[in-house]
């Protein structure tokens, strides 16, 4: 009880301080008119990168190197989870749900896959991108894991495949970045390294951005599927 | 100190942050502490999105006939923060699973009693 009241007092003081700080923040419109970066991206973003979706332009062109770091964080998390649960690579359930659920998931699965592919490949035109589409792909493996039991996932989409896909995504991302250096520009430079900008708004626009999205999508899907599978599998130790 | 207007979204941000922090400070259940941390994180994401947006702005996807766009830079940062939050939560939860397997409980009080 004392603990809770002390916590409440601390939180009240903290809340007052934070509210005071937030009240002093500039309004978004004011801040944007002073920010050189935001104004440049809004006015020149499409001609710089060829991508209509400016958030994707920031993620995969202007700050592509940060995105590589972000993907490394997912890799580190997946590696940590695998390390915590390793040695017990055994399926935990073979039965799964009823045959009705199994039939309907097989009807549903291609659509889920295509939705994920759409979100990944149109990341530079519509809201979406590698991270979001990769999560959709990961939910596909989670659905299969729940409906068919983890034995199915163990047999058909085993850990080796997922590791391979994740490494493939990372290597593809780095190779696409190295193309920039090979062409005499910076690491992960896009239009300047000779990738075609295309017509903004079309699937083939944006230079290397769709390819980078695909690489990140593979990496995120494989990483999240690895994390989920390692959490639910049977721990015999 | 208070400025003229404190936006409604800011109240939600501070409220969520304090709720999450209260959970982290007072609860003894490890799962609930993880939930509290996630609520705090959600409030910060809301703050970032709010900072990028003023009323009437369109999403930063360029199309004809739209003049005001929301700022894309904080939104890209938000995406980064979501991804990193998900990764750390996954690692946190797997540590909690390991703790449960070792002690048979996720309650800090019980774990402390067992340690004695």
XYZ file of C-alpha atoms in Angstrom:
353
model
C 0.000 0.000 0.000
C 2.801 2.426 0.954
C 4.573 1.408 -2.206
C 1.536 2.280 -4.317
C 0.991 5.680 -2.703
C 4.681 6.602 -3.066
C 4.454 5.545 -6.712
C 1.336 7.695 -7.199
C 3.082 10.757 -5.733
C 6.128 10.237 -7.955
C 3.892 9.787 -10.988
C 1.889 12.940 -10.201
C 5.105 15.015 -10.043
C 6.383 13.371 -13.223
C 3.075 13.983 -14.992
C 3.103 17.679 -14.104
C 6.691 18.061 -15.317
C 6.020 16.192 -18.581
C 2.826 18.178 -19.247
C 4.733 21.411 -18.699
C 7.407 20.272 -21.123
C 4.906 19.210 -23.769
C 3.077 22.536 -23.499
C 6.304 24.309 -24.468
C 6.813 22.211 -27.609
C 6.411 24.090 -30.892
C 3.311 23.327 -32.942
C 3.900 20.846 -35.794
C 3.363 23.494 -38.480
C 5.878 25.875 -36.862
C 8.421 23.126 -36.413
C 8.072 21.997 -40.004
C 8.559 25.471 -41.404
C 11.852 25.669 -39.487
C 13.052 22.155 -40.310
C 15.255 22.171 -43.424
C 15.199 18.370 -43.658
C 11.424 17.997 -43.650
C 10.907 20.780 -46.176
C 13.568 19.369 -48.493
C 12.081 15.879 -48.335
C 8.560 17.168 -48.972
C 9.541 19.312 -51.951
C 12.371 17.287 -53.542
C 11.654 13.779 -52.201
C 9.911 12.447 -55.296
C 12.559 13.730 -57.726
C 15.387 12.585 -55.429
C 14.177 9.034 -54.951
C 11.364 8.319 -57.423
C 9.210 7.016 -54.568
C 5.809 8.629 -54.003
C 5.547 7.397 -50.411
C 7.889 9.772 -48.625
C 8.100 7.694 -45.441
C 9.522 4.844 -47.516
C 11.784 7.351 -49.260
C 13.199 8.386 -45.875
C 13.546 4.801 -44.664
C 15.137 3.210 -47.709
C 16.877 6.078 -49.444
C 17.824 9.012 -47.230
C 18.319 6.907 -44.099
C 18.839 3.488 -45.658
C 21.812 2.861 -43.417
C 19.623 3.248 -40.317
C 17.198 0.719 -41.776
C 20.076 -1.736 -42.087
C 20.760 -1.159 -38.383
C 17.070 -1.638 -37.616
C 17.069 -4.955 -39.461
C 20.128 -5.910 -37.438
C 18.126 -5.276 -34.251
C 15.506 -7.809 -35.414
C 18.316 -10.216 -36.232
C 19.806 -9.709 -32.765
C 16.427 -10.271 -31.096
C 15.811 -13.443 -33.124
C 19.334 -14.648 -32.347
C 18.782 -13.941 -28.637
C 15.477 -15.843 -28.561
C 16.965 -18.777 -30.451
C 19.935 -18.800 -28.088
C 17.647 -18.837 -25.032
C 15.603 -21.767 -26.308
C 18.146 -23.745 -28.288
C 18.831 -27.481 -27.887
C 15.111 -28.246 -27.920
C 14.233 -28.236 -31.601
C 11.258 -30.577 -31.134
C 7.662 -30.278 -32.316
C 5.231 -29.829 -29.466
C 1.879 -30.807 -30.995
C 1.068 -32.988 -33.972
C -2.706 -32.806 -33.995
C -3.554 -29.167 -34.535
C -7.135 -27.971 -34.849
C -10.092 -29.672 -36.594
C -10.011 -30.623 -40.275
C -12.467 -27.788 -40.980
C -9.899 -25.266 -39.747
C -7.168 -27.024 -41.708
C -9.151 -26.893 -44.974
C -10.132 -23.254 -44.576
C -6.590 -22.151 -43.681
C -5.368 -23.706 -46.916
C -7.923 -21.620 -48.823
C -6.898 -18.543 -46.860
C -3.122 -18.964 -46.936
C -2.480 -17.957 -50.590
C -4.475 -14.769 -50.072
C -2.544 -13.884 -46.940
C 0.704 -14.493 -48.825
C -0.359 -12.327 -51.764
C -1.514 -9.555 -49.421
C 1.915 -9.594 -47.801
C 3.611 -9.571 -51.206
C 1.451 -6.615 -52.279
C 2.289 -4.645 -49.133
C 6.004 -5.334 -49.633
C 6.212 -4.615 -53.359
C 4.049 -1.476 -53.328
C 5.798 -0.005 -50.300
C 7.054 2.970 -52.299
C 3.635 3.766 -53.826
C 1.091 3.082 -51.084
C 1.374 2.895 -47.284
C 3.329 -0.219 -46.437
C 6.774 -1.607 -47.066
C 9.112 -4.387 -46.116
C 8.492 -4.280 -42.393
C 4.700 -4.302 -42.579
C 4.503 -6.905 -45.348
C 7.103 -9.033 -43.596
C 4.907 -9.082 -40.506
C 1.972 -10.270 -42.654
C 4.145 -13.111 -43.979
C 5.161 -13.975 -40.432
C 1.496 -14.178 -39.382
C 1.040 -16.737 -42.171
C 3.564 -19.071 -40.543
C 2.004 -18.370 -37.134
C -1.462 -19.311 -38.487
C -0.098 -22.535 -39.989
C 1.686 -23.256 -36.726
C -1.524 -22.875 -34.721
C -3.852 -24.717 -37.101
C -1.586 -27.647 -38.050
C 0.399 -27.879 -34.829
C 4.084 -27.113 -34.555
C 5.046 -30.509 -36.045
C 3.900 -29.247 -39.444
C 6.012 -26.136 -39.182
C 8.955 -28.188 -37.928
C 8.760 -30.440 -40.978
C 7.970 -28.009 -43.788
C 9.241 -24.580 -42.793
C 12.066 -25.645 -40.525
C 14.534 -23.463 -38.727
C 17.180 -23.966 -41.392
C 14.893 -22.531 -44.108
C 14.060 -19.537 -41.959
C 17.708 -18.873 -41.132
C 18.509 -19.139 -44.835
C 15.754 -16.654 -45.760
C 16.843 -14.211 -43.067
C 20.484 -14.348 -44.159
C 19.386 -14.023 -47.790
C 17.473 -10.826 -46.957
C 20.436 -9.338 -45.096
C 22.937 -10.264 -47.818
C 20.664 -8.897 -50.568
C 20.307 -5.607 -48.660
C 24.065 -5.245 -48.213
C 24.796 -6.200 -51.839
C 22.286 -3.605 -53.072
C 24.082 -1.124 -50.830
C 27.466 -2.107 -52.234
C 26.226 -1.423 -55.767
C 26.335 2.245 -54.738
C 30.023 2.012 -53.823
C 30.786 0.029 -57.003
C 29.259 2.782 -59.123
C 31.435 5.374 -57.397
C 28.869 6.781 -54.988
C 27.967 6.197 -51.344
C 26.829 2.997 -49.627
C 23.091 2.497 -50.295
C 22.840 5.449 -52.665
C 19.891 4.960 -54.956
C 19.270 7.138 -57.997
C 22.823 8.525 -57.971
C 24.170 4.968 -58.289
C 22.348 4.452 -61.575
C 19.113 2.766 -60.434
C 16.289 3.995 -62.653
C 13.892 6.435 -61.013
C 11.047 5.495 -63.356
C 7.684 7.233 -63.440
C 6.683 8.172 -59.858
C 3.624 6.208 -58.767
C 4.378 3.100 -60.805
C 5.603 -0.252 -59.499
C 8.950 0.045 -61.289
C 9.696 3.501 -59.897
C 11.934 4.289 -56.972
C 15.188 2.703 -58.157
C 16.390 0.110 -55.673
C 13.627 0.784 -53.111
C 11.312 -2.120 -54.147
C 14.262 -4.535 -54.060
C 15.374 -3.244 -50.658
C 11.762 -3.628 -49.464
C 11.727 -7.234 -50.644
C 15.002 -7.973 -48.844
C 13.736 -6.384 -45.626
C 10.400 -8.198 -45.997
C 12.121 -11.596 -46.212
C 14.310 -10.740 -43.258
C 11.466 -9.514 -41.038
C 9.198 -12.448 -41.933
C 11.892 -15.037 -41.244
C 13.017 -13.276 -38.047
C 9.528 -12.983 -36.548
C 8.636 -16.551 -37.579
C 11.814 -17.757 -35.857
C 10.966 -15.806 -32.694
C 7.405 -17.195 -32.587
C 8.391 -20.779 -33.357
C 11.134 -20.788 -30.741
C 8.722 -19.490 -28.121
C 6.003 -22.101 -28.696
C 8.072 -25.204 -29.357
C 8.402 -27.813 -26.662
C 11.130 -27.210 -24.151
C 12.228 -30.630 -22.950
C 15.135 -29.438 -20.825
C 4.849 27.095 -17.673
C 1.651 25.719 -19.183
C 1.458 27.553 -22.501
C -1.937 28.406 -23.907
C -3.267 25.153 -25.298
C -2.263 21.700 -24.296
C -3.489 19.402 -27.011
C -5.845 16.519 -26.203
C -3.366 14.081 -27.750
C -0.764 15.256 -25.225
C -3.107 14.352 -22.357
C -3.480 10.881 -23.856
C 0.306 10.619 -24.225
C 0.958 11.600 -20.605
C -1.926 9.466 -19.340
C -0.738 6.340 -21.139
C 2.850 6.956 -20.091
C 1.873 7.313 -16.423
C -0.393 4.235 -16.528
C 2.419 2.177 -17.977
C 4.971 3.575 -15.538
C 2.630 2.892 -12.591
C 2.404 -0.720 -13.690
C 6.171 -1.013 -13.988
C 6.714 0.571 -10.569
C 4.106 -1.248 -8.509
C 3.268 -4.579 -10.119
C 5.114 -7.744 -9.191
C 3.914 -9.870 -12.091
C 6.592 -9.954 -14.799
C 4.054 -10.238 -17.631
C 2.258 -7.148 -16.343
C 5.567 -5.278 -16.153
C 6.158 -6.163 -19.810
C 2.648 -4.899 -20.642
C 3.387 -1.680 -18.737
C 6.584 -1.132 -20.704
C 4.650 -1.631 -23.938
C 1.994 0.886 -22.884
C 4.732 3.445 -22.158
C 6.210 2.754 -25.570
C 2.813 3.195 -27.249
C 2.448 6.614 -25.624
C 5.817 7.721 -27.001
C 4.850 6.502 -30.496
C 1.651 8.550 -30.236
C 3.745 11.590 -29.256
C 5.997 11.156 -32.301
C 3.025 10.832 -34.652
C 1.322 13.832 -33.051
C 4.463 15.929 -33.539
C 4.401 15.114 -37.260
C 0.785 16.097 -37.824
C -1.225 19.299 -37.790
C -4.971 19.242 -38.492
C -5.797 19.125 -42.194
C -2.555 17.449 -43.250
C -2.591 14.547 -45.680
C -0.430 11.460 -45.266
C 3.000 12.020 -46.862
C 2.224 10.159 -50.087
C 2.608 12.627 -52.903
C -0.346 12.980 -55.260
C -1.764 15.805 -57.309
C -3.826 18.575 -55.789
C -2.636 18.161 -52.203
C -0.689 21.005 -50.654
C -0.171 20.116 -46.991
C 1.534 16.893 -46.059
C 2.348 15.542 -42.633
C 6.061 15.500 -41.841
C 7.492 12.135 -43.028
C 10.630 12.188 -40.843
C 8.990 11.490 -37.425
C 6.775 8.880 -39.092
C 9.838 7.008 -40.366
C 11.286 7.243 -36.847
C 8.020 5.839 -35.475
C 8.323 2.832 -37.760
C 11.858 2.256 -36.490
C 10.665 2.551 -32.905
C 7.824 0.048 -33.465
C 10.213 -2.506 -34.946
C 12.745 -2.125 -32.168
C 9.969 -2.210 -29.551
C 8.653 -5.469 -30.994
C 12.141 -6.996 -30.965
C 12.874 -6.006 -27.367
C 9.425 -7.216 -26.281
C 10.092 -10.595 -27.895
C 13.393 -10.888 -26.048
C 11.787 -9.719 -22.780
C 8.988 -12.280 -23.102
C 11.417 -15.103 -23.795
C 13.359 -14.171 -20.663
C 10.046 -14.288 -18.772
C 9.304 -17.746 -20.236
C 12.740 -18.898 -19.071
C 12.092 -17.448 -15.600
C 8.764 -19.267 -15.443
C 10.383 -22.562 -16.438
C 13.044 -22.148 -13.757
C 10.932 -20.918 -10.831
C 7.447 -22.058 -11.809
C 6.140 -18.534 -11.277
C 6.267 -15.096 -12.867
C 5.515 -13.234 -9.640
C 8.518 -11.333 -8.305
C 7.407 -11.749 -4.669
C 7.237 -15.527 -4.964
C 10.544 -15.661 -6.806
C 12.146 -13.592 -4.038
C 10.687 -15.929 -1.403
C 12.126 -18.927 -3.235
C 15.531 -17.303 -3.468
C 15.790 -16.964 0.302
